[in-house]
């Protein structure tokens, strides 16, 4: 694509936007020639480097052990363009809690159980890796998550489960004995087939 026409001997500055953002680019300068000079061209290949930005938001910073932490965010390049199908992972220190990829809009969503994070206080962040040499991977700012101690199951739930099991078993055996047959009226002798 033609960028612009310049005079010889003047510097040619191309912006990142004109070049189409980061990546491997080929720049070609051509001279159509005139009555005293022949046509000429020069070509150079260069690689424009870029950064990525990973944003993160969490559903809560105080999490019950039995609940889930919802982590959402977006991955963009340094010009603000969304990065689709980028590998992202949720980490707490050196531990990977979840991994996946961004959608077509560059967004992601994870649901991480409090049990996986563990009891205590942890710094949780998301890191992304585009997988392209000219784009640097990035990390989100960490969020401090406090996971409460696990709560024991109340004794009433255990008792209720035993009672429900007992009632279900009793109902099964009651139904097998078919007590409603005793309540039916007996057939008259004349009605019984020979």
Tab-separated table of C-alpha atoms in Angstrom, residues 35-106:
chain	number	residue	atom	x	y	z
A	35	UNK	CA	14.711	11.644	-18.546
A	36	UNK	CA	18.217	11.467	-17.020
A	37	UNK	CA	17.875	8.709	-14.383
A	38	UNK	CA	16.736	5.106	-14.470
A	39	UNK	CA	14.048	3.614	-12.245
A	40	UNK	CA	15.259	2.403	-8.850
A	41	UNK	CA	13.911	0.766	-5.732
A	42	UNK	CA	15.163	-0.134	-2.290
A	43	UNK	CA	13.568	-2.482	0.199
A	44	UNK	CA	14.064	-3.176	3.893
A	45	UNK	CA	12.342	-5.560	6.313
A	46	UNK	CA	11.923	-4.525	9.917
A	47	UNK	CA	10.069	-5.723	12.955
A	48	UNK	CA	8.043	-3.313	15.038
A	49	UNK	CA	7.855	-4.449	18.653
A	50	UNK	CA	4.867	-3.807	20.863
A	51	UNK	CA	3.492	-4.337	24.326
A	52	UNK	CA	0.322	-5.949	25.563
A	53	UNK	CA	-1.883	-4.847	28.430
A	54	UNK	CA	-3.816	-7.278	30.602
A	55	UNK	CA	-6.601	-5.938	32.790
A	56	UNK	CA	-8.272	-7.905	35.591
A	57	UNK	CA	-11.215	-7.462	37.921
A	58	UNK	CA	-12.363	-9.876	40.642
A	59	UNK	CA	-15.830	-10.437	42.056
A	60	UNK	CA	-14.677	-10.040	45.679
A	61	UNK	CA	-11.540	-9.707	47.779
A	62	UNK	CA	-13.015	-11.584	50.778
A	63	UNK	CA	-13.976	-15.069	49.684
A	64	UNK	CA	-15.609	-17.902	51.600
A	65	UNK	CA	-13.810	-21.232	51.285
A	66	UNK	CA	-16.887	-22.795	49.700
A	67	UNK	CA	-17.535	-19.974	47.168
A	68	UNK	CA	-16.086	-19.197	43.729
A	69	UNK	CA	-13.932	-16.254	42.729
A	70	UNK	CA	-14.967	-14.800	39.355
A	71	UNK	CA	-12.041	-13.262	37.451
A	72	UNK	CA	-12.741	-11.216	34.305
A	73	UNK	CA	-10.705	-8.902	32.121
A	74	UNK	CA	-9.366	-8.041	28.689
A	75	UNK	CA	-6.081	-8.281	26.761
A	76	UNK	CA	-5.181	-5.451	24.359
A	77	UNK	CA	-2.086	-4.306	22.519
A	78	UNK	CA	-0.416	-0.975	23.306
A	79	UNK	CA	-2.721	0.842	20.869
A	80	UNK	CA	-5.858	-0.488	22.618
A	81	UNK	CA	-6.819	-3.082	19.998
A	82	UNK	CA	-8.322	-6.259	21.509
A	83	UNK	CA	-6.197	-9.414	21.216
A	84	UNK	CA	-8.338	-12.478	20.357
A	85	UNK	CA	-7.339	-16.089	21.106
A	86	UNK	CA	-4.518	-15.187	23.492
A	87	UNK	CA	-3.397	-17.692	26.148
A	88	UNK	CA	-4.228	-16.412	29.642
A	89	UNK	CA	-3.840	-17.977	33.071
A	90	UNK	CA	-4.797	-17.048	36.618
A	91	UNK	CA	-1.907	-17.436	39.056
A	92	UNK	CA	-1.382	-17.028	42.782
A	93	UNK	CA	2.359	-16.722	43.309
A	94	UNK	CA	3.899	-19.634	41.390
A	95	UNK	CA	0.698	-21.719	41.367
A	96	UNK	CA	-1.501	-21.830	38.282
A	97	UNK	CA	-5.168	-21.728	39.324
A	98	UNK	CA	-6.849	-21.716	35.883
A	99	UNK	CA	-5.944	-21.296	32.246
A	100	UNK	CA	-7.722	-20.603	28.985
A	101	UNK	CA	-7.828	-18.153	26.088
A	102	UNK	CA	-9.482	-14.857	25.265
A	103	UNK	CA	-12.554	-14.773	23.045
A	104	UNK	CA	-12.900	-12.875	19.766
A	105	UNK	CA	-13.296	-9.586	21.681
A	106	UNK	CA	-10.111	-10.155	23.713
